[in-house]
Coordinates of C-alpha atoms and ligand atoms in Angstrom, one line a residue:
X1 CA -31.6 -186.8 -71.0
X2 CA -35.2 -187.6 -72.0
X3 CA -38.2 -185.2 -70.4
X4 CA -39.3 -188.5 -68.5
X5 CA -36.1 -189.1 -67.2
X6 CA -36.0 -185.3 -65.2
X7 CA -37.1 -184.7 -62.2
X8 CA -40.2 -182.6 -61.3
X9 CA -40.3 -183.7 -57.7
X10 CA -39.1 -180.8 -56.4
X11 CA -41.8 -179.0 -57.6
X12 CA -44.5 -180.2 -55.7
X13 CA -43.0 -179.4 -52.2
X14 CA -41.5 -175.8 -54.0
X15 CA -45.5 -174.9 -54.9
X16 CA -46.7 -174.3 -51.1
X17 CA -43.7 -172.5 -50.8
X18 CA -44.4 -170.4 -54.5
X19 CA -47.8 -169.8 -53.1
X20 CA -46.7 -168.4 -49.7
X21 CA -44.9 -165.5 -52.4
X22 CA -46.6 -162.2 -52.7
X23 CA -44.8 -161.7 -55.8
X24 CA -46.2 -163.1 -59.2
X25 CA -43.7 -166.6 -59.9
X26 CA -44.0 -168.9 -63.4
X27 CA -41.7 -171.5 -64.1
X28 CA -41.3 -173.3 -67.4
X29 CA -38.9 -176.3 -67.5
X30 CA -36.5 -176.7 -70.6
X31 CA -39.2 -177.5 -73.2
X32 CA -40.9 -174.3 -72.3
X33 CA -44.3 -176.1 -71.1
X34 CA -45.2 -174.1 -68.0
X35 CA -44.8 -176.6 -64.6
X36 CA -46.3 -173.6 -62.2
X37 CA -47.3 -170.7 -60.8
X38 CA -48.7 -169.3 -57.8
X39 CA -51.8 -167.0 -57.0
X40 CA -50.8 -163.3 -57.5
X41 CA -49.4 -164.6 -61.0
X42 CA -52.9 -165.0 -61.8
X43 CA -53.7 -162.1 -59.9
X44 CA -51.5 -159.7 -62.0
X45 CA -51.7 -161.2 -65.5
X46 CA -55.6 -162.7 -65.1
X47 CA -54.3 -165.9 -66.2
X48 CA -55.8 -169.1 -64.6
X49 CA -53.7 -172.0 -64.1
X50 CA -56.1 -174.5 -66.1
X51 CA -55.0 -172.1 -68.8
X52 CA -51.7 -171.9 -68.7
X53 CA -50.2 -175.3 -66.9
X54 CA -48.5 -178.2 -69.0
X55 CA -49.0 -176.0 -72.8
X56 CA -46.2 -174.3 -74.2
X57 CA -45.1 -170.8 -73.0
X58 CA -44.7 -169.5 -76.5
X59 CA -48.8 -170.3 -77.3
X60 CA -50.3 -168.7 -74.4
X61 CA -48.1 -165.8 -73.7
X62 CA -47.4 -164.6 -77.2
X63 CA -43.3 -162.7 -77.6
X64 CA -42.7 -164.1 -73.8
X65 CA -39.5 -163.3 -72.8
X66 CA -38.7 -166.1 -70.5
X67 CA -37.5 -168.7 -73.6
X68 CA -34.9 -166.7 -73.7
X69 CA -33.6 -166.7 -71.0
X70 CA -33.9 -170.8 -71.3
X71 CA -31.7 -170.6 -74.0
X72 CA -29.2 -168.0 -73.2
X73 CA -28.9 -168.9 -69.7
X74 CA -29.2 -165.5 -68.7
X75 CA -30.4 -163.2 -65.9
X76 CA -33.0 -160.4 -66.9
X77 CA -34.5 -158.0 -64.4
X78 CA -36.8 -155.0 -64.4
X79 CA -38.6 -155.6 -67.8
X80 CA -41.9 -153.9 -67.5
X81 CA -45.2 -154.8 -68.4
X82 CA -48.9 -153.5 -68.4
X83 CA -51.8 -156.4 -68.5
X84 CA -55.1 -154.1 -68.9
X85 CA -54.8 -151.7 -65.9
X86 CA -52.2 -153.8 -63.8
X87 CA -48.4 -152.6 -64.2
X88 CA -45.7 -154.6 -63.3
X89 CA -41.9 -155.6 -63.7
X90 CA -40.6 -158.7 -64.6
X91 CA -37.1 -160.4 -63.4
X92 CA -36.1 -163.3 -65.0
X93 CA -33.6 -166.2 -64.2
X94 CA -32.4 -170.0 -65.4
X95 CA -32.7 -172.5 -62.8
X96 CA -30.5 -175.1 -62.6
X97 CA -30.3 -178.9 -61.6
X98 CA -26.8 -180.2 -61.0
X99 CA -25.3 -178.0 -63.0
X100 CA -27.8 -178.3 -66.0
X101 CA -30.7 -175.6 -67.0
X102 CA -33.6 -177.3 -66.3
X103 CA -36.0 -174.6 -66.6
X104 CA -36.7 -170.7 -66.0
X105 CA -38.8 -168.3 -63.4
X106 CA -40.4 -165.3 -64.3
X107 CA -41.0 -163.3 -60.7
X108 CA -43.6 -160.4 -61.7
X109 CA -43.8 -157.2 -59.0
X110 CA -46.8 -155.3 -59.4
X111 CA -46.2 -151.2 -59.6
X112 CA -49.7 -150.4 -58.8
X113 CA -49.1 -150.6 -55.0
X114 CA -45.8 -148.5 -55.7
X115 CA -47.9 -146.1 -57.5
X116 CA -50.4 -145.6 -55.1
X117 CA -47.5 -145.1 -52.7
X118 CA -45.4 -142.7 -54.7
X119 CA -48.8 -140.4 -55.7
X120 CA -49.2 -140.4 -51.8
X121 CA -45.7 -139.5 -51.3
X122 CA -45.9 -136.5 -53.7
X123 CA -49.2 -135.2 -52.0
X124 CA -47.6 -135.6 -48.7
X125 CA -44.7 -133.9 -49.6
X126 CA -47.1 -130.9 -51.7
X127 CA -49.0 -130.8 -48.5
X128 CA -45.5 -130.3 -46.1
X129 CA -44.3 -127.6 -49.0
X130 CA -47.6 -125.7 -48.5
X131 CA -47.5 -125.7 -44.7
X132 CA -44.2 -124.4 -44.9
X133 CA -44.6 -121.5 -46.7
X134 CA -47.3 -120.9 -44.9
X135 CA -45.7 -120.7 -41.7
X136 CA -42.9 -118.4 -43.4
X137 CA -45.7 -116.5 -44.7
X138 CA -47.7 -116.1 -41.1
X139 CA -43.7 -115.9 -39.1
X140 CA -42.4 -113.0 -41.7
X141 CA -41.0 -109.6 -40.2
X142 CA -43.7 -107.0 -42.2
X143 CA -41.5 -104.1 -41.2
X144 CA -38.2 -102.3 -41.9
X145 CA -36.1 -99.4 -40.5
X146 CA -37.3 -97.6 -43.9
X147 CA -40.8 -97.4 -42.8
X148 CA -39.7 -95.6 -39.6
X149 CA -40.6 -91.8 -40.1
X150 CA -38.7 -89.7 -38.2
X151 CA -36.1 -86.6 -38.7
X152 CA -35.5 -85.8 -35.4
X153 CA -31.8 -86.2 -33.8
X154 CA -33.2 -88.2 -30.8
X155 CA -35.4 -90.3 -33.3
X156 CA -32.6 -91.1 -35.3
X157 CA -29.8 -91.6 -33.0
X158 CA -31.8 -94.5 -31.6
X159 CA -32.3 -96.0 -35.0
X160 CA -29.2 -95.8 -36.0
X161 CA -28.0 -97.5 -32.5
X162 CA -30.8 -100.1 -33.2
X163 CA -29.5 -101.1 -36.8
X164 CA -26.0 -101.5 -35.1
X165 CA -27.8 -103.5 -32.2
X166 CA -29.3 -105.6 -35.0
X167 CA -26.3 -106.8 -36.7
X168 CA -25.0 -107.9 -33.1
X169 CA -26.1 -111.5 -32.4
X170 CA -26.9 -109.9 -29.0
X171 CA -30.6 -110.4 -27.2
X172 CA -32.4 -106.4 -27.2
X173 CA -34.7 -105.0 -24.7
X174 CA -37.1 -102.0 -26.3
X175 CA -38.5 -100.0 -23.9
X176 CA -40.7 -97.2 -24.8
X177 CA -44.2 -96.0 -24.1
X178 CA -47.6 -97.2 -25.9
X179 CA -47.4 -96.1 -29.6
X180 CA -43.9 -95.0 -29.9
X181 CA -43.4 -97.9 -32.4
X182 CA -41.9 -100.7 -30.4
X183 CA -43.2 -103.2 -32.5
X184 CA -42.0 -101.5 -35.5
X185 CA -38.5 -101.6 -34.1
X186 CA -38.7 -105.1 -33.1
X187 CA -39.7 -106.3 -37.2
X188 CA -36.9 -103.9 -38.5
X189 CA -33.8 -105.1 -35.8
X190 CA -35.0 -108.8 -37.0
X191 CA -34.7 -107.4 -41.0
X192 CA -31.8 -105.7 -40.7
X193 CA -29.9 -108.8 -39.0
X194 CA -28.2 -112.3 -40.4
X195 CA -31.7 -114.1 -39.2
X196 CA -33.9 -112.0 -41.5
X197 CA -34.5 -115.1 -44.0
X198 CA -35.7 -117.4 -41.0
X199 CA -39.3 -117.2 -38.7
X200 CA -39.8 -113.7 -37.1
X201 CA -42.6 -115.1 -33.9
X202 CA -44.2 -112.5 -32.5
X203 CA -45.8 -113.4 -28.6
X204 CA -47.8 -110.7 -27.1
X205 CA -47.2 -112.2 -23.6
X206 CA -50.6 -110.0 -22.2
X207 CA -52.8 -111.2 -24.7
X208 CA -52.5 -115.1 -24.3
X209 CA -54.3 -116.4 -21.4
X210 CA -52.3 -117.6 -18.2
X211 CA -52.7 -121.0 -18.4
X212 CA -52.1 -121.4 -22.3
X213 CA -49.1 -119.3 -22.3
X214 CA -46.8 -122.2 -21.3
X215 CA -48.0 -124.5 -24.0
X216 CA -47.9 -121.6 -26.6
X217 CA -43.9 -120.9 -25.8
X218 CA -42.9 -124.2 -25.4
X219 CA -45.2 -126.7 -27.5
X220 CA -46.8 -130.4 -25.6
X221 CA -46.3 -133.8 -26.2
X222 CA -49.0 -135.7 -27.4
X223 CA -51.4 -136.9 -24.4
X224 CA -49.9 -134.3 -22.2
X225 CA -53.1 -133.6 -21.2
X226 CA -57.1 -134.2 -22.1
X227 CA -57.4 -131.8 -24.4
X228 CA -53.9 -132.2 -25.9
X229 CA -53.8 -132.7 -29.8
X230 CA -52.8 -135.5 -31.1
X231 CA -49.5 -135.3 -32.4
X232 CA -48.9 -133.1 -29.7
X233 CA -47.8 -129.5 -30.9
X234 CA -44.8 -127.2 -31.5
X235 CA -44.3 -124.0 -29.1
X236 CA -43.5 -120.7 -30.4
X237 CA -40.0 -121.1 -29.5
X238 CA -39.7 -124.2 -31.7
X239 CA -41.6 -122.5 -34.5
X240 CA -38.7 -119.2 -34.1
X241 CA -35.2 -121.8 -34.6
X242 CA -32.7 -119.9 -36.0
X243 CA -34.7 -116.6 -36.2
X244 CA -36.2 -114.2 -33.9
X245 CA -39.1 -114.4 -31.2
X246 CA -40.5 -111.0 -30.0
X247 CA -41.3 -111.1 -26.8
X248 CA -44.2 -108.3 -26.5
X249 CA -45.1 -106.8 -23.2
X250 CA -42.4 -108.7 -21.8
X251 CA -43.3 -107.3 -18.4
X252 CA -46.8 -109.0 -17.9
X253 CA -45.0 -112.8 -17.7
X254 CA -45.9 -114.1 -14.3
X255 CA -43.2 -114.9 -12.2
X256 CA -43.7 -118.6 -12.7
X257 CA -43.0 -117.8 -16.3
X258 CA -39.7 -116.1 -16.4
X259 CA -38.4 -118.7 -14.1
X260 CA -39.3 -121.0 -17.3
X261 CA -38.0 -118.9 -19.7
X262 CA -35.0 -118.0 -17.9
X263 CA -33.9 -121.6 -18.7
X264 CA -34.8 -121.5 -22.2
X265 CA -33.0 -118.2 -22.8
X266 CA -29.7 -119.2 -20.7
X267 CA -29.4 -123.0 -21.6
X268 CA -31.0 -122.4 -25.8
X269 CA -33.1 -125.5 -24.8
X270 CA -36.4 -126.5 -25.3
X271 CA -38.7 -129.4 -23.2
X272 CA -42.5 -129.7 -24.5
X273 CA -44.6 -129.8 -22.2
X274 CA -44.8 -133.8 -21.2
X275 CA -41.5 -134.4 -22.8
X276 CA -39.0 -136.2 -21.8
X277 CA -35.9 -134.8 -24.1
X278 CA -34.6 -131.1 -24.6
X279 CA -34.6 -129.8 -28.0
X280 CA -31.4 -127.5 -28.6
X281 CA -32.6 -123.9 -30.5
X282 CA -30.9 -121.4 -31.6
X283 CA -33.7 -118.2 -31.0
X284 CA -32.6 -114.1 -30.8
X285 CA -35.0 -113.0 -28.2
X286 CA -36.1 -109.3 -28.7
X287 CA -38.6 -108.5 -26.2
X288 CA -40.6 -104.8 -25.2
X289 CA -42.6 -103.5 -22.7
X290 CA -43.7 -99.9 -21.7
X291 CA -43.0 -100.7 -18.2
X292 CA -39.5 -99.6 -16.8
X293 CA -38.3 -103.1 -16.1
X294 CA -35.6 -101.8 -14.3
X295 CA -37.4 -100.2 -11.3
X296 CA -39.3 -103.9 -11.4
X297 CA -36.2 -105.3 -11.3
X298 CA -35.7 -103.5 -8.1
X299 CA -38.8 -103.8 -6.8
X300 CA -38.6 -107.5 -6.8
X301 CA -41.6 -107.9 -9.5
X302 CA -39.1 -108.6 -12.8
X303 CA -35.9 -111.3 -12.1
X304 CA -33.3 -110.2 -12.1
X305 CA -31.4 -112.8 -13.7
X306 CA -33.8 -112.8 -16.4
X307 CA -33.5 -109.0 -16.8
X308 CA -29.9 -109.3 -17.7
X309 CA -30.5 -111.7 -20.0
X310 CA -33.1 -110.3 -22.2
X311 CA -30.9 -106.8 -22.2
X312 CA -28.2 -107.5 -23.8
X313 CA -28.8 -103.8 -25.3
X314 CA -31.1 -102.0 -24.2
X315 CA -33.0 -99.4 -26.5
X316 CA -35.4 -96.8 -25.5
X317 CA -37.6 -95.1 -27.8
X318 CA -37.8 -91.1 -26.8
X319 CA -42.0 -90.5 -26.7
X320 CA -43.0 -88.1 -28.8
X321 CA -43.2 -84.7 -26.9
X322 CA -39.5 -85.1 -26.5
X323 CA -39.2 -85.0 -30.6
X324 CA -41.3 -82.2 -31.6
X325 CA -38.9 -81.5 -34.4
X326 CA -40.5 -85.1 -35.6
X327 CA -43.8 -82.9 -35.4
X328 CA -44.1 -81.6 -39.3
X329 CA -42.4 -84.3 -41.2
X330 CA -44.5 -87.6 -39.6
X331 CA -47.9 -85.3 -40.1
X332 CA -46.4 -84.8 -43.8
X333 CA -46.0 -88.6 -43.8
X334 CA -48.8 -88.7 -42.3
X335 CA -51.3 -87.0 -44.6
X336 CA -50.0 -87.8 -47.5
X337 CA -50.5 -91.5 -46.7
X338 CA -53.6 -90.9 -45.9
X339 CA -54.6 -88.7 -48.6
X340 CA -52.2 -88.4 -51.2
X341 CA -51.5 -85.0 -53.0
X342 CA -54.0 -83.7 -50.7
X343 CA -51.9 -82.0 -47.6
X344 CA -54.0 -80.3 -45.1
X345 CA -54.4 -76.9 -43.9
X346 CA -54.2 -76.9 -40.1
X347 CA -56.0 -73.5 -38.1
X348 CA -53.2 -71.4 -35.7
X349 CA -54.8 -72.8 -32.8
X350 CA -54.6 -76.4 -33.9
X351 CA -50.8 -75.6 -35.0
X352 CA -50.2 -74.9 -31.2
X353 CA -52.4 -77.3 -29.6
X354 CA -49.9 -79.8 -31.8
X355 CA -47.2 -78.5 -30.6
X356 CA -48.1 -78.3 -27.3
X357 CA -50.3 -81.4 -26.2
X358 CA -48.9 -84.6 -24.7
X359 CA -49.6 -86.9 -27.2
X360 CA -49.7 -89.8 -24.5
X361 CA -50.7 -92.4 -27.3
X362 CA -47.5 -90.7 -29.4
X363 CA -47.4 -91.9 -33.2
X364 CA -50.6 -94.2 -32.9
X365 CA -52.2 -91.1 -31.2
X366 CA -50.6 -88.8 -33.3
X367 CA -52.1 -91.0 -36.8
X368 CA -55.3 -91.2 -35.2
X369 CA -56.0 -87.8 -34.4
X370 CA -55.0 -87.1 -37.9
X371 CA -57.0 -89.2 -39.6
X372 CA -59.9 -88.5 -37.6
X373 CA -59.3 -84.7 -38.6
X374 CA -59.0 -85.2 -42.5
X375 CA -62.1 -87.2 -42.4
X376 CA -64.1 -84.4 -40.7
X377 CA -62.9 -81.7 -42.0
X378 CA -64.2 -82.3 -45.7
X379 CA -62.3 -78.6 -47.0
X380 CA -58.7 -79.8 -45.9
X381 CA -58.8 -77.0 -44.0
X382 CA -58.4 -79.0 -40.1
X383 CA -60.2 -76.7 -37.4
X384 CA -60.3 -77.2 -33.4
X385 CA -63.6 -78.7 -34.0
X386 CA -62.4 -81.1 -36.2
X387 CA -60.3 -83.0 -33.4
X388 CA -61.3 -85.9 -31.5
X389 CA -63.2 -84.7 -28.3
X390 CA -61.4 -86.3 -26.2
X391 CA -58.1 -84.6 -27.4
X392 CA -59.9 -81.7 -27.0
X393 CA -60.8 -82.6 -23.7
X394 CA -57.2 -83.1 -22.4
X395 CA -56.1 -79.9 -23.6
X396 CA -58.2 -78.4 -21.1
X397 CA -55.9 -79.9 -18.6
X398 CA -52.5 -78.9 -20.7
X399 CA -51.3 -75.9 -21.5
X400 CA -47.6 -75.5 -22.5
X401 CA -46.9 -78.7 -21.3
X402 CA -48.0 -77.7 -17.7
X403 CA -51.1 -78.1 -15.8
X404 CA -54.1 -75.8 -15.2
X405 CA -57.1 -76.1 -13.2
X406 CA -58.4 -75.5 -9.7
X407 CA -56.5 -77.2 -7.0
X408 CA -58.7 -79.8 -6.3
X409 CA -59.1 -80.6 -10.6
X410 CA -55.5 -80.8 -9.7
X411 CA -55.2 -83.1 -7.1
X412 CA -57.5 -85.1 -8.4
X413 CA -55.9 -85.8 -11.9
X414 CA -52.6 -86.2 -9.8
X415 CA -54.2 -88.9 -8.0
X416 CA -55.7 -90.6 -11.1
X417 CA -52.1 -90.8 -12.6
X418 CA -50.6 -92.0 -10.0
X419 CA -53.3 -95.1 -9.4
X420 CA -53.0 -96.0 -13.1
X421 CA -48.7 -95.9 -13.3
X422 CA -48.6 -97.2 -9.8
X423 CA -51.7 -100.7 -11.3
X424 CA -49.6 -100.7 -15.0
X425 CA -45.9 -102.0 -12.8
X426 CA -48.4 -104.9 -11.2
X427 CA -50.6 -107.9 -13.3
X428 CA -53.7 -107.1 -14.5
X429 CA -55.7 -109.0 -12.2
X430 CA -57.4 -109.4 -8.9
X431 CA -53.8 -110.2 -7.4
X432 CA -52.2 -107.3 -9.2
X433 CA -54.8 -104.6 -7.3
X434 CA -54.3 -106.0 -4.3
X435 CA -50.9 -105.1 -4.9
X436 CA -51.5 -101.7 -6.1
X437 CA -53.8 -100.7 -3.2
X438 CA -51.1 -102.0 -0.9
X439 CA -48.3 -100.2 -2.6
X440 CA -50.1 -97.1 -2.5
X441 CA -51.4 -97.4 1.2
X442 CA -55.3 -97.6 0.3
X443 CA -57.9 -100.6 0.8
X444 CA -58.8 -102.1 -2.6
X445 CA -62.5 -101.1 -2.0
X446 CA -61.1 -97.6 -2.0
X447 CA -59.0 -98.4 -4.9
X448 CA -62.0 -99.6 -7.3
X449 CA -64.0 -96.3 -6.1
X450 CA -61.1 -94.3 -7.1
X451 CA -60.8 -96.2 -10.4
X452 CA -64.6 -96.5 -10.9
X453 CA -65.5 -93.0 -9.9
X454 CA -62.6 -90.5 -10.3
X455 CA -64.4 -87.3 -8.6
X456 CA -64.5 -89.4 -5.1
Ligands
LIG1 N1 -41.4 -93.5 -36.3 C1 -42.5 -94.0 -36.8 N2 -42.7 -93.9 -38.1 C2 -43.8 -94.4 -38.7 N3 -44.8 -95.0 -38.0 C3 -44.7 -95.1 -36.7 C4 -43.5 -94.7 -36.0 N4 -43.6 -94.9 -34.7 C5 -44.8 -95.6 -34.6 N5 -45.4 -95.7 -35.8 C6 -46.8 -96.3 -36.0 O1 -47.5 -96.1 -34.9 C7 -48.3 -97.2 -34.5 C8 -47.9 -97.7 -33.2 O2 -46.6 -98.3 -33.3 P1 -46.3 -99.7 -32.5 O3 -47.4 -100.6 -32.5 O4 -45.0 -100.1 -33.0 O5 -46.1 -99.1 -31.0 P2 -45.8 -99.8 -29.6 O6 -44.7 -99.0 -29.0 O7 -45.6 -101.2 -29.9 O8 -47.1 -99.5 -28.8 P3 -47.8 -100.3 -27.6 O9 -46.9 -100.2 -26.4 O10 -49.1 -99.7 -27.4 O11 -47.9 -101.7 -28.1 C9 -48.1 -98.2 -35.7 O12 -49.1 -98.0 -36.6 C10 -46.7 -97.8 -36.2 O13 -46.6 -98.2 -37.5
LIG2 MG1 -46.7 -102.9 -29.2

């Protein structure tokens, strides 16, 4: 067959349909004189068709492939190529016409867009590694039972119950007063159990606002409301799957609250707020509080329900005047922290007021005072007058652990204790007084004199 005698017609109804391609296409018939190609050919190579269609393919595009695969009949993909900054790949193939080759295509893909995709791919995923170890970095238990001080059988005994209540898969209730080291507790039970590689959240339940709290436990869906991120965002709970959320102060949550988190803790499910699905989590809760949930419990001011949950073991820290053997060995610790080699000197009357004051703040109390003292006594040698003032203060009102004072000083630091323990079991808010004057039989105006001015 003769070139005449072939038939190009096809091509001119196949070159709208070349041109639609987004791909780079060149097709040379069996001579190897170029019949067509479409724009992004052009665009990829910078060759113009006036350049290129009707010569031969061999004296425009020097060592082209494509003749042989004219020859050989056969299939060649993926061969790459760079034209000034543009990178592509080539595939190749014979075409035929009733069962004779009649020519060959040449379909070019250009790797710059795959470039600029995979470069944004890598930064994404750089960005994603970063956040992450961020978050473990910011959700990361800081303490262990090793930095727990203590040589006192009461101490100890509860630590040792704690480490067993850590390796348990079992929720834990601290309770303790302020400073006896709940918090330190709570990071060592999460270090000490099988979650200790995953998120340790801590949620001091007082300290987030009423309104936010929700939003914070339990994330949003995006547009859940005006000021909602877009996006939406991820609660605390989320944030804690498959380790441990601390649940601080665990008896400040509103009522509305533990009704919420009742469900999460009994079903291990999770709804954002505005979302329609649950999210199944797997979350140790290990809450504290200083209050005695259990008389809340009974009082009607802590569920029930929600009590029993969160208790799976219950540990209570002993305060500190109930550990004075502790006394000596933390204020070693202590010292020596603060000023290494350098242990103080304490005067006979500070040894007893140690040994005899409450220490109603216990270990933070305890540290404080201490470091108060080292700083102002520049000798090492720690006199009365180089305690806080207001420790020495409350001595005046303690002496051998019982009171002293004129019957009315009396009464009225009675009265004073029992306004403060009676306003810590209710919320610290208007709402909460109201209950506090009502529990204890007094108006509030009353109550805010009392609390405002303790001599009336
Ligand atoms: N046994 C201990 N050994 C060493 N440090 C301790 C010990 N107990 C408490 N502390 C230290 O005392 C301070 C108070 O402890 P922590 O914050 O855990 O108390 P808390 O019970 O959570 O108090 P609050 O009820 O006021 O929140 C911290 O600096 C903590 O490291
Ligand atoms: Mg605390």
């Amino acid at each position: 067959m003769t070139l005449d005698q072939r038939d190009f017609s096809y091509l001119s109804w196949m070159k709208d349909i070349v041109m639609a391609i987004n791909d780079g296409v060149l097709v040379i018939d069996t001579e190897g004189i170029v019949r067509l190609i479409n724009h992004e050919y052009t665009r990829i190579t910078g060759v113009e068709e006036e350049a290129i269609l009707g010569k031969y393919l061999k004296d425009v595009r020097k060592g082209a492939v494509l003749l042989n695969t004219l020859e050989d009949g056969k299939k060649r993909n993926g061969i790459y190529r760079k034209e000034g900054t543009e990178e592509y790949v080539v595939d190749m193939a014979p075409v035929y016409q009733y069962g004779e080759i009649v020519g060959a295509v040449s379909v070019c893909k250009s790797l710059n867009e795959v470039h600029v995709l995979a470069r944004e791919l890598e930064s994404s995923k750089q960005k994603i590694a970063k956040l992450k170890s961020a978050v473990e970095d910011i959700y990361k238990a800081t303490y262990s039972f090793d930095d727990i001080i203590g040589s006192d059988g009461a101490l100890m005994e509860t630590v040792n119950r704690t480490k067993k209540a850590a390796r348990s898969s079992m929720n834990i209730l601290i309770q303790g007063e302020s400073g006896t080291g709940k918090e330190l507790f709570a990071h060592s039970i999460h270090k000490e159990s099988i979650r200790a590689e995953y998120p340790f959240v801590p949620v001091n339940c007082s300290a987030i606002p009423a309104n936010l709290i929700e939003s914070e436990l339990f994330g949003y869906e995006e547009g859940a409301f005006t000021s909602s991120k877009s996006g939406g965002k991820m609660g605390l709970f989320e944030l804690a799957d498959r380790g441990t959320i601390f649940l601080d102060e665990i008896g400040e949550l509103s009522m509305e609250l533990q009704a919420k988190l009742l469900r999460v803790v009994q079903e291990g499910r999770v709804r954002k707020i505005g979302g329609l699905n649950e999210k199944e989590i797997n979350v140790r809760v290990v809450s504290a509080t200083n209050k005695n949930l259990n008389n809340m419990v009974e009082k009607g001011r802590f569920r029930e329900d929600l009590f029993y949950r969160l208790n799976g073991i219950q540990i209570t820290i002993p305060p500190l005047r109930k550990r004075k053997e502790d006394f000596s060995f933390l204020i070693q610790e202590m010292t020596n922290g603060l000023m290494p080699g350098k242990a103080p000197v304490f005067s006979e009357e500070v040894e007893q007021f140690l040994q005899e004051y409450e220490w109603p703040g216990n270990v933070r109390e305890l540290y404080n005072v201490m470091n108060y003292a080292m700083n102002m006594a520049d000798s090492g040698s720690i006199k009365m007058e180089h305690l806080p003032e207001f420790v020495q203060e409350r001595k005046l009102h303690s002496k051998n652990g019982e009171r002293s004072g004129t019957l009315k000083e009396l009464l009225r630091e009675t009265e004073q204790e029992l306004i403060h323990d009676t306003l810590k079991e209710y919320e610290n808010n208007l709402n909460g007084k109201k209950k506090a004057a009502a529990t204890l039989g007094i108006s509030l105006a009353t109550l805010y004199n009392k609390i405002g001015n303790p001599s009336k």
